[in-house]
Each structure stands twice: as structure tokens, then as C-alpha cells.
Amino acid sequence: MGVIELPVEDTKENLNVCMDNCGTCPSLPFPPQPYLFCARGKSSQKIERKGCKCPACPVYIENNLEGLYFCESGKAH
Ligand code: SF4
Ligand code: SF4
């Protein structure tokens, strides 16, 4: 039996955590919109890959996420 992977929840708490991570990321203009890319999907902004802070984000760790640049690739899972 594999681990059941639930979608990342689009909550105010997760948004606040994301603001500390995506909100200080050099890969997107500020403010990165719409934030919480792992839950909401990709950004329509111009992305320049200058690093992705997601692996250090508590939302990433709590949800056992994999991969980088959800702002570019879209929702996790
Ligand atoms: S998803 Fe990754 S690359 Fe994109 S803004 Fe957030 S931390 Fe930066
Ligand atoms: S994993 Fe990345 S996109 Fe998701 S909340 Fe954390 S910093 Fe934002």
C-alpha cells in the first residue's frame, strides 16, 4: 500500500507560510501571484529560475511534496 497523497490545502495558514517562502524567492517578481502554487497552480508571471525555496517550506515538508518550481509546473501531486 502506498502513501495516500492528498492535495495541499488552500488555507490561510498555508498561505501565510508560503508568503515567507515564495514571498522572498528571487525567481518571480514581487509579489508572486497567486502564491501557494503547490495548491493553486502555476503563475502567469515571468519566471526566471534563480532557485526554489519550496524544500525548506513547512508546507512542503508536512505534505511530503517532491519537485521544485510549482509556480512553473503547477499544483503538487
Ligand atoms: S514555487 Fe519555488 S520557485 Fe516558485 S516562487 Fe515559490 S519558492 Fe520560488
Ligand atoms: S511548498 Fe512552495 S509553493 Fe507551496 S507553500 Fe511552500 S513555498 Fe509556497
CSV table of N, CA, C and O and ligand atoms in Angstrom, one decimal:
chain,number,residue,atom,x,y,z
A,1,MET,N,0.8,-1.2,0.0
A,1,MET,CA,0.0,0.0,0.0
A,1,MET,C,0.9,1.2,0.0
A,1,MET,O,1.8,1.4,0.8
A,2,GLY,N,0.6,2.1,-0.9
A,2,GLY,CA,1.4,3.4,-1.0
A,2,GLY,C,0.8,4.4,0.0
A,2,GLY,O,-0.3,4.2,0.5
A,3,VAL,N,1.5,5.5,0.1
A,3,VAL,CA,1.0,6.6,0.9
A,3,VAL,C,0.0,7.3,0.1
A,3,VAL,O,0.1,7.5,-1.0
A,4,ILE,N,-1.1,7.6,0.8
A,4,ILE,CA,-2.2,8.3,0.1
A,4,ILE,C,-1.8,9.8,0.1
A,4,ILE,O,-1.6,10.4,1.2
A,5,GLU,N,-1.7,10.4,-1.1
A,5,GLU,CA,-1.3,11.8,-1.2
A,5,GLU,C,-2.5,12.7,-1.4
A,5,GLU,O,-3.1,12.6,-2.4
A,6,LEU,N,-2.7,13.5,-0.4
A,6,LEU,CA,-3.8,14.5,-0.5
A,6,LEU,C,-3.3,15.8,-1.2
A,6,LEU,O,-2.1,16.1,-1.0
A,7,PRO,N,-4.2,16.5,-1.8
A,7,PRO,CA,-3.8,17.8,-2.3
A,7,PRO,C,-3.4,18.7,-1.2
A,7,PRO,O,-3.9,18.6,-0.1
A,8,VAL,N,-2.5,19.7,-1.5
A,8,VAL,CA,-2.2,20.7,-0.5
A,8,VAL,C,-3.4,21.6,-0.3
A,8,VAL,O,-4.1,22.0,-1.2
A,9,GLU,N,-3.7,21.9,1.0
A,9,GLU,CA,-4.9,22.7,1.3
A,9,GLU,C,-4.7,24.2,1.1
A,9,GLU,O,-3.7,24.7,1.5
A,10,ASP,N,-5.7,24.8,0.5
A,10,ASP,CA,-5.6,26.2,0.2
A,10,ASP,C,-6.2,26.9,1.4
A,10,ASP,O,-7.3,27.4,1.4
A,11,THR,N,-5.4,27.0,2.5
A,11,THR,CA,-5.8,27.7,3.7
A,11,THR,C,-5.0,28.9,4.0
A,11,THR,O,-4.0,29.2,3.4
A,12,LYS,N,-5.6,29.8,4.9
A,12,LYS,CA,-4.9,31.0,5.3
A,12,LYS,C,-3.6,30.7,5.9
A,12,LYS,O,-2.6,31.4,5.7
A,13,GLU,N,-3.5,29.6,6.7
A,13,GLU,CA,-2.3,29.2,7.4
A,13,GLU,C,-1.2,28.9,6.4
A,13,GLU,O,-0.1,29.3,6.5
A,14,ASN,N,-1.6,28.1,5.4
A,14,ASN,CA,-0.6,27.7,4.4
A,14,ASN,C,-0.2,28.9,3.5
A,14,ASN,O,1.0,29.0,3.1
A,15,LEU,N,-1.1,29.8,3.3
A,15,LEU,CA,-0.8,31.0,2.5
A,15,LEU,C,0.2,31.8,3.3
A,15,LEU,O,1.2,32.3,2.7
A,16,ASN,N,0.0,32.0,4.6
A,16,ASN,CA,1.0,32.7,5.4
A,16,ASN,C,2.4,32.1,5.3
A,16,ASN,O,3.4,32.8,5.3
A,17,VAL,N,2.4,30.8,5.4
A,17,VAL,CA,3.7,30.1,5.3
A,17,VAL,C,4.3,30.4,4.0
A,17,VAL,O,5.5,30.7,3.8
A,18,CYS,N,3.5,30.3,2.9
A,18,CYS,CA,4.0,30.5,1.6
A,18,CYS,C,4.6,31.9,1.4
A,18,CYS,O,5.6,32.1,0.7
A,19,MET,N,3.9,32.8,2.0
A,19,MET,CA,4.4,34.2,1.9
A,19,MET,C,5.8,34.4,2.4
A,19,MET,O,6.5,35.3,1.9
A,20,ASP,N,6.2,33.6,3.4
A,20,ASP,CA,7.5,33.7,3.9
A,20,ASP,C,8.6,33.0,3.0
A,20,ASP,O,9.8,33.2,3.1
A,21,ASN,N,8.1,32.2,2.1
A,21,ASN,CA,9.0,31.4,1.2
A,21,ASN,C,8.9,31.9,-0.2
A,21,ASN,O,9.9,32.5,-0.7
A,22,CYS,N,7.8,31.6,-0.9
A,22,CYS,CA,7.7,32.2,-2.2
A,22,CYS,C,7.8,33.7,-2.2
A,22,CYS,O,8.2,34.3,-3.2
A,23,GLY,N,7.3,34.3,-1.1
A,23,GLY,CA,7.4,35.8,-1.0
A,23,GLY,C,8.7,36.4,-0.9
A,23,GLY,O,8.9,37.6,-1.0
A,24,THR,N,9.7,35.5,-0.7
A,24,THR,CA,11.1,36.0,-0.6
A,24,THR,C,12.0,35.3,-1.7
A,24,THR,O,13.2,35.3,-1.6
A,25,CYS,N,11.3,34.7,-2.7
A,25,CYS,CA,12.0,34.0,-3.7
A,25,CYS,C,12.4,34.9,-4.9
A,25,CYS,O,11.6,35.7,-5.3
A,26,PRO,N,13.7,34.7,-5.3
A,26,PRO,CA,14.1,35.6,-6.4
A,26,PRO,C,13.7,35.1,-7.8
A,26,PRO,O,13.9,35.8,-8.8
A,27,SER,N,13.0,34.0,-7.9
A,27,SER,CA,12.6,33.5,-9.2
A,27,SER,C,11.4,34.2,-9.9
A,27,SER,O,11.1,34.1,-11.0
A,28,LEU,N,10.6,34.9,-9.0
A,28,LEU,CA,9.4,35.6,-9.5
A,28,LEU,C,9.4,37.0,-9.1
A,28,LEU,O,10.1,37.4,-8.1
A,29,PRO,N,8.7,37.9,-9.8
A,29,PRO,CA,8.6,39.3,-9.4
A,29,PRO,C,7.8,39.3,-8.1
A,29,PRO,O,7.1,38.3,-7.8
A,30,PHE,N,8.0,40.4,-7.3
A,30,PHE,CA,7.2,40.5,-6.1
A,30,PHE,C,6.0,41.4,-6.3
A,30,PHE,O,6.1,42.5,-6.9
A,31,PRO,N,4.9,41.1,-5.7
A,31,PRO,CA,4.5,39.8,-5.0
A,31,PRO,C,4.3,38.7,-6.0
A,31,PRO,O,3.6,38.9,-7.0
A,32,PRO,N,4.8,37.5,-5.8
A,32,PRO,CA,4.5,36.4,-6.6
A,32,PRO,C,3.0,36.1,-6.6
A,32,PRO,O,2.4,36.0,-5.5
A,33,GLN,N,2.4,36.0,-7.7
A,33,GLN,CA,0.9,35.7,-7.7
A,33,GLN,C,0.6,34.4,-8.4
A,33,GLN,O,1.3,34.1,-9.4
A,34,PRO,N,-0.3,33.6,-7.9
A,34,PRO,CA,-1.2,33.9,-6.8
A,34,PRO,C,-0.7,33.3,-5.5
A,34,PRO,O,-1.5,33.2,-4.6
A,35,TYR,N,0.6,33.0,-5.3
A,35,TYR,CA,1.1,32.4,-4.1
A,35,TYR,C,0.5,30.9,-4.0
A,35,TYR,O,-0.3,30.6,-4.8
A,36,LEU,N,1.0,30.2,-3.1
A,36,LEU,CA,0.5,28.8,-2.8
A,36,LEU,C,0.4,28.0,-4.1
A,36,LEU,O,-0.6,27.3,-4.3
A,37,PHE,N,1.4,28.1,-4.9
A,37,PHE,CA,1.4,27.4,-6.2
A,37,PHE,C,1.3,25.9,-6.1
A,37,PHE,O,0.7,25.3,-6.9
A,38,CYS,N,1.8,25.3,-5.0
A,38,CYS,CA,1.6,23.9,-4.8
A,38,CYS,C,0.2,23.5,-4.6
A,38,CYS,O,-0.2,22.3,-4.9
A,39,ALA,N,-0.7,24.4,-4.2
A,39,ALA,CA,-2.1,24.1,-4.1
A,39,ALA,C,-3.0,24.8,-5.2
A,39,ALA,O,-3.9,24.2,-5.6
A,40,ARG,N,-2.6,26.0,-5.6
A,40,ARG,CA,-3.4,26.7,-6.5
A,40,ARG,C,-3.0,26.6,-8.0
A,40,ARG,O,-3.8,26.9,-8.9
A,41,GLY,N,-1.8,26.1,-8.2
A,41,GLY,CA,-1.3,26.0,-9.6
A,41,GLY,C,-0.4,27.1,-10.0
A,41,GLY,O,0.0,27.9,-9.2
A,42,LYS,N,0.0,27.1,-11.3
A,42,LYS,CA,1.1,27.9,-11.8
A,42,LYS,C,0.8,29.4,-11.8
A,42,LYS,O,-0.4,29.8,-11.7
A,43,SER,N,1.9,30.1,-11.9
A,43,SER,CA,1.8,31.5,-12.0
A,43,SER,C,1.8,32.0,-13.5
A,43,SER,O,2.3,31.3,-14.3
A,44,SER,N,1.1,33.1,-13.7
A,44,SER,CA,1.2,33.6,-15.1
A,44,SER,C,2.3,34.6,-15.2
A,44,SER,O,2.5,35.2,-16.3
A,45,GLN,N,3.1,34.8,-14.1
A,45,GLN,CA,4.2,35.8,-14.2
A,45,GLN,C,5.4,35.2,-14.9
A,45,GLN,O,5.5,34.0,-15.1
A,46,LYS,N,6.3,36.1,-15.2
A,46,LYS,CA,7.6,35.6,-15.8
A,46,LYS,C,8.5,35.0,-14.8
A,46,LYS,O,8.8,35.7,-13.8
A,47,ILE,N,8.8,33.8,-15.0
A,47,ILE,CA,9.6,33.0,-14.0
A,47,ILE,C,11.1,32.9,-14.5
A,47,ILE,O,11.3,32.5,-15.7
A,48,GLU,N,12.0,33.3,-13.7
A,48,GLU,CA,13.4,33.1,-14.0
A,48,GLU,C,14.0,32.2,-13.0
A,48,GLU,O,14.0,32.6,-11.8
A,49,ARG,N,14.4,31.1,-13.3
A,49,ARG,CA,14.8,30.1,-12.3
A,49,ARG,C,16.1,30.5,-11.6
A,49,ARG,O,17.2,30.4,-12.1
A,50,LYS,N,15.9,31.1,-10.5
A,50,LYS,CA,17.1,31.5,-9.7
A,50,LYS,C,17.1,30.8,-8.3
A,50,LYS,O,17.6,31.3,-7.3
A,51,GLY,N,16.5,29.7,-8.3
A,51,GLY,CA,16.4,28.9,-7.1
A,51,GLY,C,14.9,28.8,-6.6
A,51,GLY,O,14.1,29.7,-6.9
A,52,CYS,N,14.6,27.7,-5.9
A,52,CYS,CA,13.2,27.5,-5.4
A,52,CYS,C,13.3,27.2,-3.9
A,52,CYS,O,14.1,26.3,-3.5
A,53,LYS,N,12.6,27.9,-3.1
A,53,LYS,CA,12.7,27.7,-1.7
A,53,LYS,C,11.7,26.7,-1.1
A,53,LYS,O,11.7,26.4,0.1
A,54,CYS,N,11.0,26.1,-2.0
A,54,CYS,CA,10.0,25.1,-1.5
A,54,CYS,C,10.5,24.0,-0.6
A,54,CYS,O,9.8,23.7,0.4
A,55,PRO,N,11.6,23.4,-0.9
A,55,PRO,CA,12.0,22.3,0.0
A,55,PRO,C,12.2,22.7,1.5
A,55,PRO,O,12.2,21.8,2.3
A,56,ALA,N,12.5,23.9,1.8
A,56,ALA,CA,12.6,24.4,3.1
A,56,ALA,C,11.3,24.8,3.8
A,56,ALA,O,11.3,25.2,4.9
A,57,CYS,N,10.3,24.8,3.0
A,57,CYS,CA,9.0,25.3,3.4
A,57,CYS,C,8.2,24.3,4.3
A,57,CYS,O,8.1,23.1,3.9
A,58,PRO,N,7.7,24.6,5.4
A,58,PRO,CA,6.9,23.7,6.3
A,58,PRO,C,5.8,23.0,5.5
A,58,PRO,O,5.4,21.9,5.8
A,59,VAL,N,5.1,23.7,4.6
A,59,VAL,CA,4.0,23.1,3.9
A,59,VAL,C,4.5,22.0,3.0
A,59,VAL,O,3.9,20.9,2.9
A,60,TYR,N,5.7,22.2,2.4
A,60,TYR,CA,6.3,21.2,1.6
A,60,TYR,C,6.7,20.0,2.4
A,60,TYR,O,6.4,18.8,2.0
A,61,ILE,N,7.2,20.2,3.6
A,61,ILE,CA,7.6,19.1,4.4
A,61,ILE,C,6.4,18.3,5.0
A,61,ILE,O,6.4,17.1,4.9
A,62,GLU,N,5.4,19.1,5.5
A,62,GLU,CA,4.2,18.4,6.1
A,62,GLU,C,3.5,17.6,5.0
A,62,GLU,O,2.9,16.6,5.4
A,63,ASN,N,3.5,18.0,3.8
A,63,ASN,CA,2.8,17.3,2.7
A,63,ASN,C,3.6,16.3,1.9
A,63,ASN,O,3.1,15.8,1.0
A,64,ASN,N,4.8,16.1,2.4
A,64,ASN,CA,5.7,15.2,1.7
A,64,ASN,C,5.8,15.5,0.2
A,64,ASN,O,5.7,14.6,-0.6
A,65,LEU,N,6.0,16.7,-0.1
A,65,LEU,CA,6.0,17.1,-1.6
A,65,LEU,C,7.3,16.7,-2.2
A,65,LEU,O,8.3,16.5,-1.5
A,66,GLU,N,7.3,16.6,-3.5
A,66,GLU,CA,8.5,16.4,-4.3
A,66,GLU,C,8.6,17.4,-5.4
A,66,GLU,O,7.5,17.8,-5.8
A,67,GLY,N,9.7,17.7,-5.9
A,67,GLY,CA,9.9,18.5,-7.0
A,67,GLY,C,10.0,20.0,-6.6
A,67,GLY,O,10.0,20.3,-5.4
A,68,LEU,N,10.2,20.8,-7.6
A,68,LEU,CA,10.5,22.2,-7.4
A,68,LEU,C,9.7,23.1,-8.4
A,68,LEU,O,9.1,22.5,-9.3
A,69,TYR,N,9.7,24.4,-8.2
A,69,TYR,CA,9.1,25.3,-9.2
A,69,TYR,C,7.6,25.0,-9.5
A,69,TYR,O,7.2,24.9,-10.6
A,70,PHE,N,6.8,24.9,-8.4
A,70,PHE,CA,5.4,24.7,-8.6
A,70,PHE,C,4.8,25.9,-9.3
A,70,PHE,O,3.8,25.8,-9.9
A,71,CYS,N,5.5,27.1,-9.2
A,71,CYS,CA,5.0,28.3,-9.8
A,71,CYS,C,5.0,28.1,-11.4
A,71,CYS,O,4.3,28.7,-12.1
A,72,GLU,N,5.9,27.2,-11.8
A,72,GLU,CA,6.0,27.0,-13.2
A,72,GLU,C,5.3,25.7,-13.7
A,72,GLU,O,4.7,25.6,-14.7
A,73,SER,N,5.4,24.7,-12.8
A,73,SER,CA,4.8,23.3,-13.2
A,73,SER,C,3.4,23.1,-12.8
A,73,SER,O,2.7,22.3,-13.3
A,74,GLY,N,2.9,23.9,-11.8
A,74,GLY,CA,1.6,23.8,-11.3
A,74,GLY,C,1.5,23.0,-10.0
A,74,GLY,O,2.5,22.7,-9.4
A,75,LYS,N,0.2,22.7,-9.7
A,75,LYS,CA,0.0,22.0,-8.4
A,75,LYS,C,0.8,20.8,-8.1
A,75,LYS,O,1.2,20.1,-9.1
A,76,ALA,N,1.1,20.6,-6.9
A,76,ALA,CA,1.8,19.4,-6.5
A,76,ALA,C,0.9,18.2,-6.6
A,76,ALA,O,-0.3,18.3,-6.5
A,77,HIS,N,1.4,17.0,-6.8
A,77,HIS,CA,0.7,15.7,-6.9
A,77,HIS,C,0.1,15.6,-8.3
A,77,HIS,O,-0.1,16.5,-9.0
B,1,SF4,S1,7.4,27.8,-6.2
B,1,SF4,FE1,9.6,27.8,-5.8
B,1,SF4,S2,10.5,29.0,-7.5
B,1,SF4,FE2,8.3,29.4,-7.4
B,1,SF4,S3,8.1,31.3,-6.2
B,1,SF4,FE3,7.8,29.5,-4.8
B,1,SF4,S4,9.8,29.1,-4.0
B,1,SF4,FE4,10.1,30.4,-5.8
B,2,SF4,S1,5.8,24.4,-1.0
B,2,SF4,FE1,6.4,26.2,-2.2
B,2,SF4,S2,4.5,26.9,-3.3
B,2,SF4,FE2,4.0,25.5,-1.6
B,2,SF4,S3,3.5,26.8,0.2
B,2,SF4,FE3,5.7,26.2,0.3
B,2,SF4,S4,6.8,27.8,-0.7
B,2,SF4,FE4,4.7,28.0,-1.4
